[in-house]
CSV table of C-alpha atoms and ligand atoms in Angstrom, one decimal:
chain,number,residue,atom,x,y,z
A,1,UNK,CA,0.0,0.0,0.0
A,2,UNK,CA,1.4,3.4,-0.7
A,3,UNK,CA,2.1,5.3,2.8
A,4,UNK,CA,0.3,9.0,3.7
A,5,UNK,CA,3.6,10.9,4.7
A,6,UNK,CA,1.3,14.2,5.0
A,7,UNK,CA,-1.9,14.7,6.1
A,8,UNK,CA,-3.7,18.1,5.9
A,9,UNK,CA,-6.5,18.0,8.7
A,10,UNK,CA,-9.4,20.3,8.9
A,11,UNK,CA,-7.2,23.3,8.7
A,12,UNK,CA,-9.1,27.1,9.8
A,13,UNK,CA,-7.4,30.4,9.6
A,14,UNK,CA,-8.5,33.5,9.8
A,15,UNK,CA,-7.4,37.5,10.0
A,16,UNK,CA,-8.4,40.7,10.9
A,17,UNK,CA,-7.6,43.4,8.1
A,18,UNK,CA,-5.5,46.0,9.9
A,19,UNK,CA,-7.0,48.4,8.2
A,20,UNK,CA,-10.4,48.0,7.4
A,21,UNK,CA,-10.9,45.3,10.2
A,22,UNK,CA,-12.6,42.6,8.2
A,23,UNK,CA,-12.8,39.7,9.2
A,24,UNK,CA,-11.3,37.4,6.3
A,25,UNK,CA,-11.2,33.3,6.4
A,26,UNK,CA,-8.0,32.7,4.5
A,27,UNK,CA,-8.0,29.0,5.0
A,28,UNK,CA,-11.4,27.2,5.6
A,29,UNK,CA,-11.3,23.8,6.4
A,30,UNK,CA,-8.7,22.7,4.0
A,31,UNK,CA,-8.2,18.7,3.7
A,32,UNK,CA,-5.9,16.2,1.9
A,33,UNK,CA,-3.4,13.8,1.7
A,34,UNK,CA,0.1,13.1,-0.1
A,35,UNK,CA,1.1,10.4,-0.3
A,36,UNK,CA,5.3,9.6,-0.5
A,37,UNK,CA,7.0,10.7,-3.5
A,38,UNK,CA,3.8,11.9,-4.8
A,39,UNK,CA,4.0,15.7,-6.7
A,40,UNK,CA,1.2,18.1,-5.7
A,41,UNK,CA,-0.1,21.0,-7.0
A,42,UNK,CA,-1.7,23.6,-4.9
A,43,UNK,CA,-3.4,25.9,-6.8
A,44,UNK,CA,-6.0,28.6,-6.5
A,45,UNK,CA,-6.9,32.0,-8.0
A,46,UNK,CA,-4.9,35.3,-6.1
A,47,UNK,CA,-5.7,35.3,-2.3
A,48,UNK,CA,-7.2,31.7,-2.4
A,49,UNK,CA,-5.3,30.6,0.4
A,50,UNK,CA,-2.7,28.6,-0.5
A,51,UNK,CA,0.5,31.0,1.5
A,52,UNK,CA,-1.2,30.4,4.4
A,53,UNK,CA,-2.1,26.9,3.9
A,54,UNK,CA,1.5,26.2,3.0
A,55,UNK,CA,3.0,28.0,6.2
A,56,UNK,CA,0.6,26.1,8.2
A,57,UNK,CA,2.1,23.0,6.9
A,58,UNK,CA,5.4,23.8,7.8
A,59,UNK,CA,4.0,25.6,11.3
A,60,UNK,CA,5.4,28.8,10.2
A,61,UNK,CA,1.4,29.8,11.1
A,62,UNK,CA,-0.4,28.7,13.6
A,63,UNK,CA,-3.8,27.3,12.7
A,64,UNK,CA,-7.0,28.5,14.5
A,65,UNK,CA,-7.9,24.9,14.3
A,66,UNK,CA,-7.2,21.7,12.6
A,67,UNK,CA,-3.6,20.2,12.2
A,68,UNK,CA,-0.9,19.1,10.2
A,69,UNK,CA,0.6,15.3,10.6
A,70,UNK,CA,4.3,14.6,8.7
A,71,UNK,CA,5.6,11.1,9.0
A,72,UNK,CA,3.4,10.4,12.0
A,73,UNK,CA,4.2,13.6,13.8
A,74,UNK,CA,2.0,16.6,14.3
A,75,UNK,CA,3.2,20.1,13.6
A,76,UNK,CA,1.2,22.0,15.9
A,77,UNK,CA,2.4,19.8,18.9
A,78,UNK,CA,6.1,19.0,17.9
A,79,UNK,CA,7.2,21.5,15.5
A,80,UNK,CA,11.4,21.0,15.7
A,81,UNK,CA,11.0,17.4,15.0
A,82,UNK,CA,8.1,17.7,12.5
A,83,UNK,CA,10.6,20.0,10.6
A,84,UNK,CA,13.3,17.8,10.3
A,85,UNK,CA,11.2,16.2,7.1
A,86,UNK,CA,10.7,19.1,5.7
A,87,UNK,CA,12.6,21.8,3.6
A,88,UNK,CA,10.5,24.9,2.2
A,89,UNK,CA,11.2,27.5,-0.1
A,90,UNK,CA,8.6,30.1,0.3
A,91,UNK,CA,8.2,34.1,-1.2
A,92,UNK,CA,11.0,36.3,-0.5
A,93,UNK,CA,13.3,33.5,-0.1
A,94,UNK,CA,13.3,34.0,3.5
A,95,UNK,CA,15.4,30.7,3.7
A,96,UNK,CA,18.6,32.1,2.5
A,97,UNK,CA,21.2,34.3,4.3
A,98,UNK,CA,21.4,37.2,1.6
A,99,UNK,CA,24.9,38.3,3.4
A,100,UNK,CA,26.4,35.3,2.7
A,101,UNK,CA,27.7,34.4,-0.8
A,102,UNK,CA,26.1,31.5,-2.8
A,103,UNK,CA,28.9,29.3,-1.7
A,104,UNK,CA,28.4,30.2,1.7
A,105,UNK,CA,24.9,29.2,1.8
A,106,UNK,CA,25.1,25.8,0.8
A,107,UNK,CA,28.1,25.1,3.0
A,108,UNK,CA,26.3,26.8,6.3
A,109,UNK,CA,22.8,24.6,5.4
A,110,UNK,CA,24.6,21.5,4.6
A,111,UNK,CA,26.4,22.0,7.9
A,112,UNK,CA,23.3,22.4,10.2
A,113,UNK,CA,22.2,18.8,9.0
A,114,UNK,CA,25.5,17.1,10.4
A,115,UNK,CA,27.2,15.8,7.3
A,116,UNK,CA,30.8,15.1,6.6
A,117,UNK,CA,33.0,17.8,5.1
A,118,UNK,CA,33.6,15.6,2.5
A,119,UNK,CA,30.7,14.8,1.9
A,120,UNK,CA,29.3,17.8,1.8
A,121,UNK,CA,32.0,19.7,-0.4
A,122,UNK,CA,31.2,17.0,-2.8
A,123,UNK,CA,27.7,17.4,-2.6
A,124,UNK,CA,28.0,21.3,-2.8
A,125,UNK,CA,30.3,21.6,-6.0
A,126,UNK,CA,27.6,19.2,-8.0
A,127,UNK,CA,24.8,21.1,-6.7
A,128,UNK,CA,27.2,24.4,-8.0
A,129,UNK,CA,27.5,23.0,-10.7
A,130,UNK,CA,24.1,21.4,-12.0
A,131,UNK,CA,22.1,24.7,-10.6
A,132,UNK,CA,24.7,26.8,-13.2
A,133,UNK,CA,25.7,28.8,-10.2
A,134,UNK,CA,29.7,27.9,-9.9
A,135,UNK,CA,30.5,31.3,-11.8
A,136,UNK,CA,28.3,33.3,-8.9
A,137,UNK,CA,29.3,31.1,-6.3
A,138,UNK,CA,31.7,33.9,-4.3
A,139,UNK,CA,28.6,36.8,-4.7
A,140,UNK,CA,26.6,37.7,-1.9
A,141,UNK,CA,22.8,36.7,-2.6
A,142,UNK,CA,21.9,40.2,-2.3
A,143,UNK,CA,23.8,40.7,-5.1
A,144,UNK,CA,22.4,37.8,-6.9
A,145,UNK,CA,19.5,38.0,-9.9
A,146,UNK,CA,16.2,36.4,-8.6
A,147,UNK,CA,16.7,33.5,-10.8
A,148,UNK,CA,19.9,32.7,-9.4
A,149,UNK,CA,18.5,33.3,-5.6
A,150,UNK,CA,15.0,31.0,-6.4
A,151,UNK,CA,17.8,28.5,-8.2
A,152,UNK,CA,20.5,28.8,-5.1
A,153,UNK,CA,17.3,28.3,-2.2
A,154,UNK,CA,16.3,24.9,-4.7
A,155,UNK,CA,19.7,23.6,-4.3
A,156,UNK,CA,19.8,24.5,-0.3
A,157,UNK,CA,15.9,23.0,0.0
A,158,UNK,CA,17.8,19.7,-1.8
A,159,UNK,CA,20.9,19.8,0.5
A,160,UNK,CA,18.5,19.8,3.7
A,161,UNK,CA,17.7,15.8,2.7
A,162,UNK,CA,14.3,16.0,4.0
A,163,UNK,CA,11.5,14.0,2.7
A,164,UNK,CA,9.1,16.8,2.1
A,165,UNK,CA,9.8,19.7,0.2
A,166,UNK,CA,7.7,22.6,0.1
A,167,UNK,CA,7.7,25.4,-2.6
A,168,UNK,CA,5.5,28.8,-2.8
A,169,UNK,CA,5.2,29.8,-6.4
A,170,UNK,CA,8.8,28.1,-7.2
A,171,UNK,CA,9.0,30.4,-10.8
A,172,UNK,CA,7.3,33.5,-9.9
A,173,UNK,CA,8.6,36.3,-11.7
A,174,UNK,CA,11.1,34.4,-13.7
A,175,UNK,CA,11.8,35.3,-17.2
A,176,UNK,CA,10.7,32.6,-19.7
A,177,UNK,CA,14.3,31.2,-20.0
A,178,UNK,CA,15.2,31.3,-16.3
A,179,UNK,CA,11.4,30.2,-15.6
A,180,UNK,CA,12.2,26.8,-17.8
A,181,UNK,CA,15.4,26.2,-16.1
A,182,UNK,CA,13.9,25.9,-12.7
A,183,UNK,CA,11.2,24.0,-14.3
A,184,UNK,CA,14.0,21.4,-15.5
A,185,UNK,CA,15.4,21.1,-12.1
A,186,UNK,CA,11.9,20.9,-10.4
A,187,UNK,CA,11.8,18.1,-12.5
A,188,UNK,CA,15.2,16.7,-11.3
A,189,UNK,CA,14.3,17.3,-8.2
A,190,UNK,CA,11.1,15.5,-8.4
A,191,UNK,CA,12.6,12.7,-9.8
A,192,UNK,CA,14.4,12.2,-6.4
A,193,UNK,CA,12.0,10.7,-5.3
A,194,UNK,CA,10.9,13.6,-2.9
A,195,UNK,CA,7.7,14.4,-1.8
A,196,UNK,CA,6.7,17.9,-3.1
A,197,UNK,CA,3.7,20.5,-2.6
A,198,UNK,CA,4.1,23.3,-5.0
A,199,UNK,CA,2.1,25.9,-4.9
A,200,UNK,CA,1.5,28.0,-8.1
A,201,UNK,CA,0.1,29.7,-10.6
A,202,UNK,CA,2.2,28.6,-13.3
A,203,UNK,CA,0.3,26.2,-15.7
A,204,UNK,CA,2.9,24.4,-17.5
A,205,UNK,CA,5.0,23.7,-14.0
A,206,UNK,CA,1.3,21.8,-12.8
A,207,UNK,CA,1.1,20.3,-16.2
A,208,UNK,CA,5.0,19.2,-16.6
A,209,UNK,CA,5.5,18.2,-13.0
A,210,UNK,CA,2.2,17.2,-11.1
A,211,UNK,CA,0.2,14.1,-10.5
A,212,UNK,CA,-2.1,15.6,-8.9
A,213,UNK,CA,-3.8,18.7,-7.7
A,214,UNK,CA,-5.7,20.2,-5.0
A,215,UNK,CA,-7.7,23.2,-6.2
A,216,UNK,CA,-8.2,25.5,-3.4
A,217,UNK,CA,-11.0,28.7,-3.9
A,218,UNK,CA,-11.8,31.0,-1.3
A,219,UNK,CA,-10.6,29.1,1.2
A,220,UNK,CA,-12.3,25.7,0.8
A,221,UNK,CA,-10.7,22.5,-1.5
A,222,UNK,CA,-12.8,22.5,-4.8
A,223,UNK,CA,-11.0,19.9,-7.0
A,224,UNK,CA,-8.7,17.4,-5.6
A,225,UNK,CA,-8.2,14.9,-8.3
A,226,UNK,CA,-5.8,13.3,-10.3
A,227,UNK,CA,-4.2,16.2,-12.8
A,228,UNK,CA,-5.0,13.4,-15.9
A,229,UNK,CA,-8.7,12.8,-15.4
A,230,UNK,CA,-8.8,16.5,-14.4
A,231,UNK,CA,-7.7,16.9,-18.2
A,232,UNK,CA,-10.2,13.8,-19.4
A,233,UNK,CA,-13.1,15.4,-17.4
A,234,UNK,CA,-12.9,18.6,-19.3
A,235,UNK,CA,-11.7,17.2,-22.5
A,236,UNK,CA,-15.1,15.2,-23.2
A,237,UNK,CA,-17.2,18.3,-22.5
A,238,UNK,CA,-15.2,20.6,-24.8
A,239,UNK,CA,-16.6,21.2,-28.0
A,240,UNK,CA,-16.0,23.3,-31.4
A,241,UNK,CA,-18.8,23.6,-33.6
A,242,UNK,CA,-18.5,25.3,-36.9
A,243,UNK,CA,-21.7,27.9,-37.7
A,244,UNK,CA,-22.7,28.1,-40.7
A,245,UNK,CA,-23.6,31.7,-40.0
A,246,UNK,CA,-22.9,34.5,-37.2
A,247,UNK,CA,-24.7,34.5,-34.3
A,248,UNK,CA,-27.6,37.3,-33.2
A,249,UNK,CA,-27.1,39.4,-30.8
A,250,UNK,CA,-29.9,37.7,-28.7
A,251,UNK,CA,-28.2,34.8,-29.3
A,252,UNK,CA,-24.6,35.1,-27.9
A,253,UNK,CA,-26.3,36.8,-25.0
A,254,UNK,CA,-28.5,33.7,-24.5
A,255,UNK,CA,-25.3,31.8,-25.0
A,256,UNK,CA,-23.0,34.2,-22.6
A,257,UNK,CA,-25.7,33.3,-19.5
A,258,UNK,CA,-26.3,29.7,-20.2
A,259,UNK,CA,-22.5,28.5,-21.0
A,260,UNK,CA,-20.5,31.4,-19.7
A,261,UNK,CA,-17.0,29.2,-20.7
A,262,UNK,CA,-17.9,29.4,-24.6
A,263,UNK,CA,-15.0,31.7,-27.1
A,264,UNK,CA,-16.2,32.9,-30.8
A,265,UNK,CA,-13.5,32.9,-33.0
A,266,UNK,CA,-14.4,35.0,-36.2
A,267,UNK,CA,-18.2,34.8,-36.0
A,268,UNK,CA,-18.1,30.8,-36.7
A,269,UNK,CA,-15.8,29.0,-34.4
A,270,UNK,CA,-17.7,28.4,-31.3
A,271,UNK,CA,-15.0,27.0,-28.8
A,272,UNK,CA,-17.9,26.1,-25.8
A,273,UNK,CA,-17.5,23.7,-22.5
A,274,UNK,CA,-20.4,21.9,-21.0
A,275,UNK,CA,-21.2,20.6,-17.5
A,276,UNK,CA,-23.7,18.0,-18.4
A,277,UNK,CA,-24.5,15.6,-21.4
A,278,UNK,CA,-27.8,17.8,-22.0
A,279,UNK,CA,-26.2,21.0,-22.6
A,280,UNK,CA,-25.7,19.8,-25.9
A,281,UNK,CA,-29.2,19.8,-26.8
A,282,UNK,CA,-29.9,23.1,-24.8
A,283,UNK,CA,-27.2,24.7,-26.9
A,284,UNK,CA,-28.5,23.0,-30.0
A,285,UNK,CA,-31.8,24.5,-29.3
A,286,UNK,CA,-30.6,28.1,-28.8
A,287,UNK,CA,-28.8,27.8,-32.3
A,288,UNK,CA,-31.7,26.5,-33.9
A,289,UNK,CA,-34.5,29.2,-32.7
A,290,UNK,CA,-32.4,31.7,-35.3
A,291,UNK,CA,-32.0,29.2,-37.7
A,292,UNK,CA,-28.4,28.9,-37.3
A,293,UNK,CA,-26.3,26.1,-39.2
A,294,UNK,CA,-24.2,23.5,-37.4
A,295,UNK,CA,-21.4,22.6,-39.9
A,296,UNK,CA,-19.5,20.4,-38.0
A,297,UNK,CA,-19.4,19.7,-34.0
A,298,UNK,CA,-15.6,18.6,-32.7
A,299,UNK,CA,-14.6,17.7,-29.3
A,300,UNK,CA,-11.4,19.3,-28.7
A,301,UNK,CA,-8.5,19.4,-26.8
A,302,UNK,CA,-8.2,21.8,-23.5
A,303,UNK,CA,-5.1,22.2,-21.5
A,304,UNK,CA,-4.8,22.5,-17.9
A,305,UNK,CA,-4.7,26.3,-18.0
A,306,UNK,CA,-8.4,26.0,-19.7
A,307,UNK,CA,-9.2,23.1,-16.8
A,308,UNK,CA,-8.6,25.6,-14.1
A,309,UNK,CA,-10.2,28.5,-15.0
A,310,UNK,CA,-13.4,25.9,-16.0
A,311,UNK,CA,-13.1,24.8,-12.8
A,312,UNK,CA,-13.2,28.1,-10.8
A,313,UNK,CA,-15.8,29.6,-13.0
A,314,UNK,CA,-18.6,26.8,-12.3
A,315,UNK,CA,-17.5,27.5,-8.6
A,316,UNK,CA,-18.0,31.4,-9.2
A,317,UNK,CA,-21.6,30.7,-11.4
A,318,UNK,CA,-23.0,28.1,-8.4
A,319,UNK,CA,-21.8,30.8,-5.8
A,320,UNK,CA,-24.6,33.1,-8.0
A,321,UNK,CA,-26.8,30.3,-8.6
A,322,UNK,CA,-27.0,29.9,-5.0
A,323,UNK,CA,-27.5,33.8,-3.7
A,324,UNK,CA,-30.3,34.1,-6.7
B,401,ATP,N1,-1.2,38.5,7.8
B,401,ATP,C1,-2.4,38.7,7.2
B,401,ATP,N2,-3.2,39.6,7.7
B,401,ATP,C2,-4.4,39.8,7.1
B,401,ATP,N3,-4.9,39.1,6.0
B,401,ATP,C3,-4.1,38.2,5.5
B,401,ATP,C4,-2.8,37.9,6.0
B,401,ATP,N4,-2.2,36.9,5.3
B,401,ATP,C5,-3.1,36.6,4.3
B,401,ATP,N5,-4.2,37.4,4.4
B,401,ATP,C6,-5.4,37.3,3.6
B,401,ATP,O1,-5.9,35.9,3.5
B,401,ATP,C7,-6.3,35.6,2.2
B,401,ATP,C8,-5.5,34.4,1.7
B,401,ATP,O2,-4.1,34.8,1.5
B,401,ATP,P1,-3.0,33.8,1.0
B,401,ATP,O3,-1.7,34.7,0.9
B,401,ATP,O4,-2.9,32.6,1.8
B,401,ATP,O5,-3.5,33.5,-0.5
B,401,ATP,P2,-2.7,32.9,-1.7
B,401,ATP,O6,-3.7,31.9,-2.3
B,401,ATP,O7,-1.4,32.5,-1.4
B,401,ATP,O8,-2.7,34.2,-2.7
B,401,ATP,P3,-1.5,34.6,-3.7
B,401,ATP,O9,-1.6,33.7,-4.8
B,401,ATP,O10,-1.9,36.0,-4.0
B,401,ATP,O11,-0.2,34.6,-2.9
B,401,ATP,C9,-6.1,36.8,1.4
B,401,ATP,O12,-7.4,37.5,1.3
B,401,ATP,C10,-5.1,37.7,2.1
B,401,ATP,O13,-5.4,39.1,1.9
């Protein structure tokens, strides 16, 4: 049987805006499992959660309820020992001394885990090496691009030799060439047989990387599934239909409030995705009442990118449905 190493329990947190002094739930009973070696995705539109979640797991934040178990131990009741699973590499890289050089770093982190010096040195000069940082190795990270800090706190998160490592939005504001490289030794990393929550907004990283994916929204898990049927889900409601003419203006706006994820490309190409296997009649009705041709109906491929923001718009149309 495959073994939980992490299990995400029932976590609530809240906050008081400073400022305003709302009350806001960040994290509302938030749920799951990883299992060992598994690569999970935490994702979730801007201010969905997932920081906090994150810090809770590492018990960087202290929960208002629920808890966090690693390896058999829980967070919120033995923190030092819970940590010595887990590396994480959040915002800011707060995990790396920017007065030391790059060099420095690694030797001070591999040092706090009780290695050899020869075993470390070894270690350090590949990590140097396969993270391309050798040439910057004597800089101080302040002095370092953000690339080369986010690459230099992946090699320290990889020194630590924990089982569980943690990332916050791993490739945020990397350029596309720096963003692949991390990607690449995400991947490497990954391979390693490490257990990994990334959290993200980067589609391709969640596409590339993950098995599976826990969609967080306002809060609360919407989608915790399995990032391949996530894809086969969606791909069997996606549709194309050619038109043999444009649509009226009655008609897209019929079209805009029944299937709100639908794209017209030049007048004709309808791009449209349904939630049930009636929709297609519904939608062939509304075409019909203007005398609108079907040329041809396709299923069609969606990536994950489409997936998610499918996902979080039925959430956002049954929040309406459910006020109305
Ligand atoms: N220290 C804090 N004080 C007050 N509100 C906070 C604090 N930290 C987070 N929040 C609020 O809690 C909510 C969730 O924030 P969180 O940073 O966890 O979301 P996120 O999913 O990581 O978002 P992003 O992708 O923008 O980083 C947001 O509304 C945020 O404004």
């Amino acid at each position: 049987m495959e073994e939980i190493l992490i299990e995400v329990k029932g976590l609530k947190k809240g906050y008081k805006k400073r400022k305003t002094k709302e009350w806001v739930q960040a994290v509302d009973g938030v749920e799951f499992t990883v299992k060992r070696g598994e690569i999970l995705g935490l994702l979730g539109p801007n201010g969905a959660g997932k920081t906090t979640t994150i810090k809770m797991i590492c018990g960087l934040i202290v929960p208002d309820e629920g808890e966090v178990v690693i390896n058999g131990i829980t967070m919120q009741k033995n923190r030092l020992k819970g940590l010595e699973h887990i590396s994480a590499v959040l915002e800011g890289n707060r995990n790396l001394y920017w007065r030391l050089t790059a060099r420095e770093n690694l030797e001070y982190f591999a040092g706090n885990r009780g290695k050899s010096r020869k075993e470390k040195m070894g270690e350090i000069e590949e990590l140097l090496k396969e993270f391309k940082l050798k040439q910057k190795e004597n800089e101080l990270v302040s002095n370092l691009s953000r690339g080369m800090q986010q690459k230099l706190a992946l090699a320290v998160a990889l020194l630590a030799d924990s089982d569980v490592i943690l990332l916050d939005e791993p490739t945020l504001g990397l350029d596309i060439e720096t963003g692949y490289e991390v990607r690449q030794l995400l991947k490497k990393i990954s391979e390693a047989g490490k257990t990994i929550i990334i959290s993200t907004h980067d589609m391709p990283v969640v596409q590339d990387l993950c098995e599976r994916t826990v969609i967080i929204n306002n809060g609360k898990v919407i989608a915790d599934e399995k990032v391949e049927e996530l894809m086969n889900l969606f791909e069997t409601s996606a549709y194309v239909l050619t038109l043999g003419n444009e649509l009226t203006e009655q008609q897209q706006k019929e079209l805009d409030a029944k299937f709100p994820m639908n794209e017209l490309l030049d007048g004709t190409k309808l791009t449209i995705t349904l939630e049930q296997d009636n929709d297609i009649y519904d939608l062939m009705d509304l075409l019909k009442k203007e005398n609108t041709i079907i040329e041809k109906i396709d299923r069609t491929t969606i990536n994950f990118e489409e997936v998610f923001m499918n996902l979080i718009q039925e959430e956002k149309s049954h929040a309406i449905h459910s006020i109305n």
